[in-house]
Amino acid sequence: MIDAQTEVFGIIGNPVRHSLSPAMHNAAFRALELNAVYLAFSVENLPAAVEGIRSLAVRGVNVTIPHKIAIQKLLDEMDLTAVALGSVNTVLNRQGTLVGYNTDWIGAVGALEEVTAISGKRCALLGAGGAARAVAYGLANAGGDVVVINRTEEKGRRLARQMGCGFAPLKALPDLRADILVNATSVGMEPRAEECPVPPEWLRPGMVVMDAVYAPPRTKLLQEAEARGCRVVEGLRWLVRQGAESFAIWFGTRPPEDVMERACRESMLRAHQDAPHRAAKER
Ligand code: ATR
């Protein structure tokens, strides 16, 4: 029941109409009977939106493309890991003080750690954009031995240098051995779901393979990996883990992740029925 006490949360970005976060967080609010609502705000003027958060006392927001970097200078305080990453995906409004956090990296690490330890493992990380940056930071901090692999070499080298990781060009992939593979590129995302970011024959039994892509939930990469005896972690798991970490920052308690994951799957199914070829991307 929405009333005068209802607390407002949301996601700010552009585009945001495809976001799974409203379904995910509202499901958790309902399950815990919190008097709160989570909305999607399509934002072009970021300074005005941040002023709106302050003046309307919005309790917390997630931040997505294209505002994750620019929002930093509009906030009052930054969590140290958000500073290290140079990117904010979660804002807490602490009685008028806006504090920036990043839960992307801890979501990625948490999702992986559900199936494997990371310390001492050889980790191949595909990509050098924002998602890859969060994974590189998370894996390196968890003690992984990380090699960044990226189509545009200079971008990959830069990320590797900044995060203290190794770098390898795409063409060197066949000679690489890895215990963990993380795809942080958009390869395999709907509507090009038939694409796989690595040659399937490179995958070895026992490897752990995680995909940042969650639409479709079982990507071509994960299907190929599973068929070759790898353990797989869906991008949806990562999405839910980062959402759960944001929730924990806002409320100081952990949300029901199973409820959140179910809400995401149902929302994706509904979206698919409405517009089967629409691409989805968020994190
Ligand atoms: P995000 O913020 O979600 O990480 P991004 O910054 O656009 O998104 O980064 C996308 C990543 O996917 C990049 O590393 C990109 O490689 P380039 O740096 O060479 O552009 C990678 N990528 C996208 N399409 C790709 C493709 N078809 N093959 C290989 N890499 C691809």
Coordinates of C-alpha atoms and ligand atoms in Angstrom, one line a residue:
M1 CA 0.0 0.0 0.0
I2 CA 1.6 3.3 -1.1
D3 CA 0.9 6.1 1.4
A4 CA 2.5 9.2 2.9
Q5 CA 5.2 7.1 4.6
T6 CA 6.3 5.3 1.5
E7 CA 10.1 5.6 0.9
V8 CA 11.2 6.1 -2.7
F9 CA 14.1 4.2 -4.4
G10 CA 15.0 4.0 -8.0
I11 CA 17.4 3.6 -10.9
I12 CA 18.7 6.5 -12.8
G13 CA 20.2 6.0 -16.3
N14 CA 19.3 6.3 -20.0
P15 CA 17.9 4.0 -21.3
V16 CA 16.3 2.4 -18.2
R17 CA 12.9 1.2 -19.5
H18 CA 14.3 -2.3 -19.9
S19 CA 15.8 -2.4 -16.4
L20 CA 15.1 -5.5 -14.3
S21 CA 15.9 -3.6 -11.1
P22 CA 12.4 -2.3 -10.4
A23 CA 10.9 -5.8 -10.6
M24 CA 13.8 -7.2 -8.5
H25 CA 13.7 -4.6 -5.7
N26 CA 9.9 -4.2 -5.5
A27 CA 9.6 -8.0 -5.1
A28 CA 12.0 -7.9 -2.2
F29 CA 10.1 -4.9 -0.6
R30 CA 6.9 -6.9 -0.9
A31 CA 8.4 -10.0 0.5
L32 CA 9.7 -8.1 3.5
E33 CA 6.6 -5.9 3.8
L34 CA 8.6 -2.7 3.5
N35 CA 6.8 0.5 2.9
A36 CA 9.0 1.4 -0.1
V37 CA 8.8 1.6 -3.8
Y38 CA 11.5 1.4 -6.5
L39 CA 11.0 3.2 -9.8
A40 CA 13.0 3.7 -13.1
F41 CA 14.0 7.3 -13.8
S42 CA 15.1 8.1 -17.3
V43 CA 17.7 10.8 -16.7
E44 CA 19.4 13.1 -19.2
N45 CA 20.2 16.0 -16.9
L46 CA 22.2 14.3 -14.1
P47 CA 22.9 17.4 -11.9
A48 CA 19.2 18.2 -11.8
A49 CA 18.3 14.5 -11.0
V50 CA 20.8 14.5 -8.1
E51 CA 19.3 17.7 -6.8
G52 CA 15.9 16.0 -7.1
I53 CA 17.1 13.0 -5.1
R54 CA 18.2 15.5 -2.3
S55 CA 15.1 17.7 -2.4
L56 CA 12.6 14.9 -2.6
A57 CA 14.6 12.8 0.0
V58 CA 14.7 9.8 -2.3
R59 CA 16.3 7.2 0.0
G60 CA 18.6 5.4 -2.5
V61 CA 19.2 4.9 -6.2
N62 CA 21.1 2.6 -8.5
V63 CA 23.0 4.3 -11.2
T64 CA 23.5 2.9 -14.7
I65 CA 24.8 3.8 -18.1
P66 CA 25.7 6.6 -18.9
H67 CA 26.0 8.2 -15.4
K68 CA 28.2 5.9 -13.4
I69 CA 31.3 8.0 -13.7
A70 CA 29.8 11.5 -14.0
I71 CA 27.8 11.2 -10.8
Q72 CA 30.9 10.9 -8.6
K73 CA 31.5 14.6 -8.5
L74 CA 27.9 15.4 -7.6
L75 CA 27.9 13.3 -4.4
D76 CA 29.0 14.3 -0.8
E77 CA 31.0 11.2 0.1
M78 CA 32.4 8.1 -1.7
D79 CA 33.0 4.6 -0.4
L80 CA 36.7 3.8 -0.9
T81 CA 36.1 0.9 -3.4
A82 CA 33.9 3.2 -5.5
V83 CA 36.8 5.6 -5.6
A84 CA 39.2 2.9 -6.6
L85 CA 36.9 1.8 -9.4
G86 CA 36.0 5.4 -10.4
S87 CA 32.4 4.3 -10.8
V88 CA 29.2 4.5 -8.7
N89 CA 26.2 2.2 -9.2
T90 CA 24.6 2.7 -5.8
V91 CA 23.8 5.9 -3.9
L92 CA 22.6 6.0 -0.3
N93 CA 20.8 9.2 0.9
R94 CA 22.0 9.3 4.6
Q95 CA 19.8 12.1 6.0
G96 CA 20.7 14.5 3.2
T97 CA 24.3 13.3 2.7
L98 CA 24.6 11.4 -0.6
V99 CA 27.1 8.6 -0.4
G100 CA 28.4 6.7 -3.5
Y101 CA 29.1 3.0 -3.6
N102 CA 29.9 0.3 -6.2
T103 CA 28.4 -3.1 -5.8
D104 CA 29.1 -4.4 -9.3
W105 CA 32.5 -5.8 -8.4
I106 CA 31.3 -7.5 -5.2
G107 CA 28.3 -8.9 -7.0
A108 CA 30.6 -10.5 -9.6
V109 CA 32.9 -11.9 -6.9
G110 CA 30.0 -13.1 -4.8
A111 CA 28.3 -14.9 -7.8
L112 CA 31.6 -16.6 -8.7
E113 CA 32.3 -17.6 -5.1
E114 CA 29.0 -19.5 -5.0
V115 CA 30.8 -22.1 -7.1
T116 CA 34.6 -21.6 -6.7
A117 CA 37.3 -20.1 -4.6
I118 CA 39.2 -17.3 -6.5
S119 CA 42.5 -16.9 -4.6
G120 CA 45.4 -18.3 -6.7
K121 CA 43.2 -19.2 -9.7
R122 CA 44.1 -18.2 -13.2
C123 CA 41.3 -15.9 -14.4
A124 CA 40.7 -15.0 -18.0
L125 CA 38.7 -11.8 -18.3
L126 CA 37.2 -10.9 -21.7
G127 CA 36.5 -7.2 -22.2
A128 CA 37.7 -3.8 -21.0
G129 CA 34.6 -1.7 -20.5
G130 CA 32.8 -0.8 -17.3
A131 CA 31.7 -4.4 -16.5
A132 CA 35.2 -5.7 -17.1
R133 CA 36.7 -3.0 -14.9
A134 CA 34.5 -4.1 -12.0
V135 CA 35.4 -7.8 -12.5
A136 CA 39.1 -7.0 -12.8
Y137 CA 39.0 -5.1 -9.5
G138 CA 37.0 -7.8 -7.8
L139 CA 39.0 -10.8 -9.0
A140 CA 42.4 -9.1 -8.3
N141 CA 41.2 -8.2 -4.8
A142 CA 40.0 -11.8 -4.2
G143 CA 43.6 -13.0 -5.0
G144 CA 42.9 -14.1 -8.6
D145 CA 45.7 -14.2 -11.1
V146 CA 43.9 -12.1 -13.8
V147 CA 44.6 -11.8 -17.5
V148 CA 42.6 -9.2 -19.4
I149 CA 41.8 -10.1 -23.0
N150 CA 40.2 -7.5 -25.3
R151 CA 39.5 -6.9 -28.9
T152 CA 40.9 -3.4 -28.8
E153 CA 44.3 -4.0 -27.4
E154 CA 45.2 -0.5 -26.1
K155 CA 42.0 -0.4 -24.1
G156 CA 42.7 -3.9 -22.6
R157 CA 46.3 -3.0 -21.8
R158 CA 45.2 0.2 -20.0
L159 CA 42.7 -1.7 -17.8
A160 CA 45.3 -4.4 -17.0
R161 CA 47.8 -1.7 -16.0
Q162 CA 45.3 0.2 -13.8
M163 CA 44.2 -3.0 -12.0
G164 CA 47.6 -4.7 -11.8
C165 CA 46.5 -7.5 -14.1
G166 CA 48.2 -9.2 -17.1
F167 CA 47.1 -8.6 -20.7
A168 CA 46.8 -10.9 -23.7
P169 CA 45.5 -10.1 -27.2
L170 CA 42.5 -12.1 -28.5
K171 CA 44.6 -14.1 -30.9
A172 CA 46.6 -15.4 -27.9
L173 CA 43.6 -17.0 -26.3
P174 CA 44.2 -20.5 -27.7
D175 CA 47.5 -20.7 -25.8
L176 CA 46.1 -19.5 -22.5
R177 CA 45.1 -21.8 -19.7
A178 CA 42.5 -20.6 -17.3
D179 CA 40.6 -21.9 -14.3
I180 CA 38.0 -19.2 -14.5
L181 CA 36.6 -17.4 -17.5
V182 CA 34.5 -14.3 -17.2
N183 CA 32.8 -12.8 -20.3
A184 CA 32.4 -9.1 -19.7
T185 CA 31.8 -8.2 -23.3
S186 CA 28.3 -7.9 -24.8
V187 CA 29.0 -10.8 -27.2
G188 CA 26.0 -13.3 -27.0
M189 CA 23.5 -10.7 -25.9
E190 CA 20.0 -10.7 -27.6
P191 CA 19.3 -10.2 -30.4
R192 CA 22.7 -11.9 -31.4
A193 CA 22.3 -14.7 -28.9
E194 CA 23.9 -17.2 -31.3
E195 CA 27.4 -15.6 -30.8
C196 CA 30.0 -17.0 -28.5
P197 CA 33.0 -14.9 -27.4
V198 CA 35.5 -17.7 -27.3
P199 CA 36.0 -20.7 -29.6
P200 CA 34.0 -23.5 -27.8
E201 CA 36.8 -26.0 -28.2
W202 CA 39.0 -23.8 -26.0
L203 CA 36.7 -24.5 -23.0
R204 CA 38.0 -27.3 -20.7
P205 CA 36.2 -29.6 -18.2
G206 CA 36.4 -28.2 -14.7
M207 CA 36.6 -24.6 -15.8
V208 CA 34.3 -22.1 -14.1
V209 CA 32.6 -19.8 -16.7
M210 CA 30.6 -16.7 -15.8
D211 CA 28.8 -14.5 -18.3
A212 CA 28.0 -10.8 -17.7
V213 CA 25.3 -11.2 -20.4
Y214 CA 21.9 -12.2 -18.8
A215 CA 19.6 -11.8 -21.8
P216 CA 19.2 -14.7 -22.6
P217 CA 20.0 -16.2 -19.1
R218 CA 21.6 -19.3 -20.7
T219 CA 23.9 -17.7 -23.3
K220 CA 25.6 -19.6 -26.1
L221 CA 28.8 -19.4 -24.1
L222 CA 27.2 -21.0 -21.0
Q223 CA 25.6 -23.7 -23.1
E224 CA 28.9 -24.6 -24.8
A225 CA 30.7 -24.5 -21.4
E226 CA 28.2 -26.7 -19.7
A227 CA 28.3 -29.2 -22.6
R228 CA 32.1 -29.4 -22.1
G229 CA 31.9 -30.1 -18.4
C230 CA 32.5 -26.6 -17.1
R231 CA 30.6 -25.1 -14.1
V232 CA 28.6 -22.1 -15.2
V233 CA 27.4 -18.9 -13.5
E234 CA 24.6 -17.0 -15.2
G235 CA 24.8 -13.2 -15.6
L236 CA 21.4 -13.1 -13.8
R237 CA 23.1 -14.4 -10.7
W238 CA 25.6 -11.5 -10.9
L239 CA 22.8 -9.0 -11.4
V240 CA 20.9 -10.3 -8.4
R241 CA 24.0 -10.3 -6.2
Q242 CA 24.9 -6.6 -7.1
G243 CA 21.2 -5.7 -6.4
A244 CA 21.3 -7.5 -3.1
E245 CA 24.4 -5.6 -2.1
S246 CA 22.7 -2.3 -2.9
F247 CA 19.7 -3.4 -0.9
A248 CA 22.0 -4.2 2.1
I249 CA 23.6 -0.7 1.9
W250 CA 20.1 0.9 1.9
F251 CA 18.5 -1.2 4.6
G252 CA 21.4 -2.7 6.6
T253 CA 19.9 -6.2 6.1
R254 CA 20.1 -8.8 3.4
P255 CA 17.1 -9.2 1.1
P256 CA 15.6 -12.6 -0.1
E257 CA 17.8 -13.2 -3.2
D258 CA 15.6 -16.1 -4.3
V259 CA 12.6 -13.8 -4.5
M260 CA 14.7 -11.2 -6.4
E261 CA 16.0 -13.7 -8.9
R262 CA 12.5 -15.1 -9.5
A263 CA 11.2 -11.6 -10.1
C264 CA 14.0 -11.0 -12.7
R265 CA 13.2 -14.2 -14.6
E266 CA 9.5 -13.4 -14.6
S267 CA 10.1 -9.9 -15.8
M268 CA 12.3 -11.1 -18.6
L269 CA 9.7 -13.7 -19.7
R270 CA 7.1 -10.9 -19.8
A271 CA 9.4 -8.6 -21.7
H272 CA 10.2 -11.4 -24.2
Q273 CA 6.5 -12.0 -24.8
D274 CA 6.0 -8.3 -25.4
A275 CA 9.1 -7.6 -27.6
P276 CA 11.0 -10.8 -28.3
H277 CA 13.9 -9.2 -30.1
R278 CA 14.7 -6.3 -27.8
A279 CA 18.2 -6.3 -26.4
A280 CA 18.7 -5.9 -22.7
K281 CA 21.7 -4.5 -20.9
E282 CA 22.2 -3.2 -17.4
R283 CA 24.7 -3.5 -14.6
Ligands
ATR1 P1 30.2 -2.2 -20.5 O1 30.2 -0.9 -19.8 O2 28.9 -3.0 -20.3 O3 31.4 -3.1 -20.1 P2 31.4 -1.2 -22.9 O4 32.1 -0.2 -22.1 O5 30.7 -0.8 -24.2 O6 30.3 -1.9 -22.0 O7 32.4 -2.5 -23.2 C1 32.0 -3.5 -24.0 C2 33.2 -4.5 -24.1 O8 32.8 -5.6 -25.0 C3 34.5 -3.9 -24.7 O9 35.6 -4.6 -24.1 C4 34.4 -4.4 -26.2 O10 35.6 -4.5 -26.8 P3 36.3 -3.2 -27.5 O11 37.1 -2.6 -26.4 O12 37.3 -3.8 -28.5 O13 35.3 -2.4 -28.1 C5 33.7 -5.7 -26.1 N1 33.0 -6.1 -27.3 C6 31.8 -5.7 -27.7 N2 31.5 -6.3 -28.9 C7 32.5 -7.2 -29.1 C8 32.8 -8.1 -30.2 N3 31.9 -8.3 -31.2 N4 33.9 -8.9 -30.1 C9 34.8 -8.7 -29.1 N5 34.6 -7.8 -28.1 C10 33.5 -7.1 -28.1

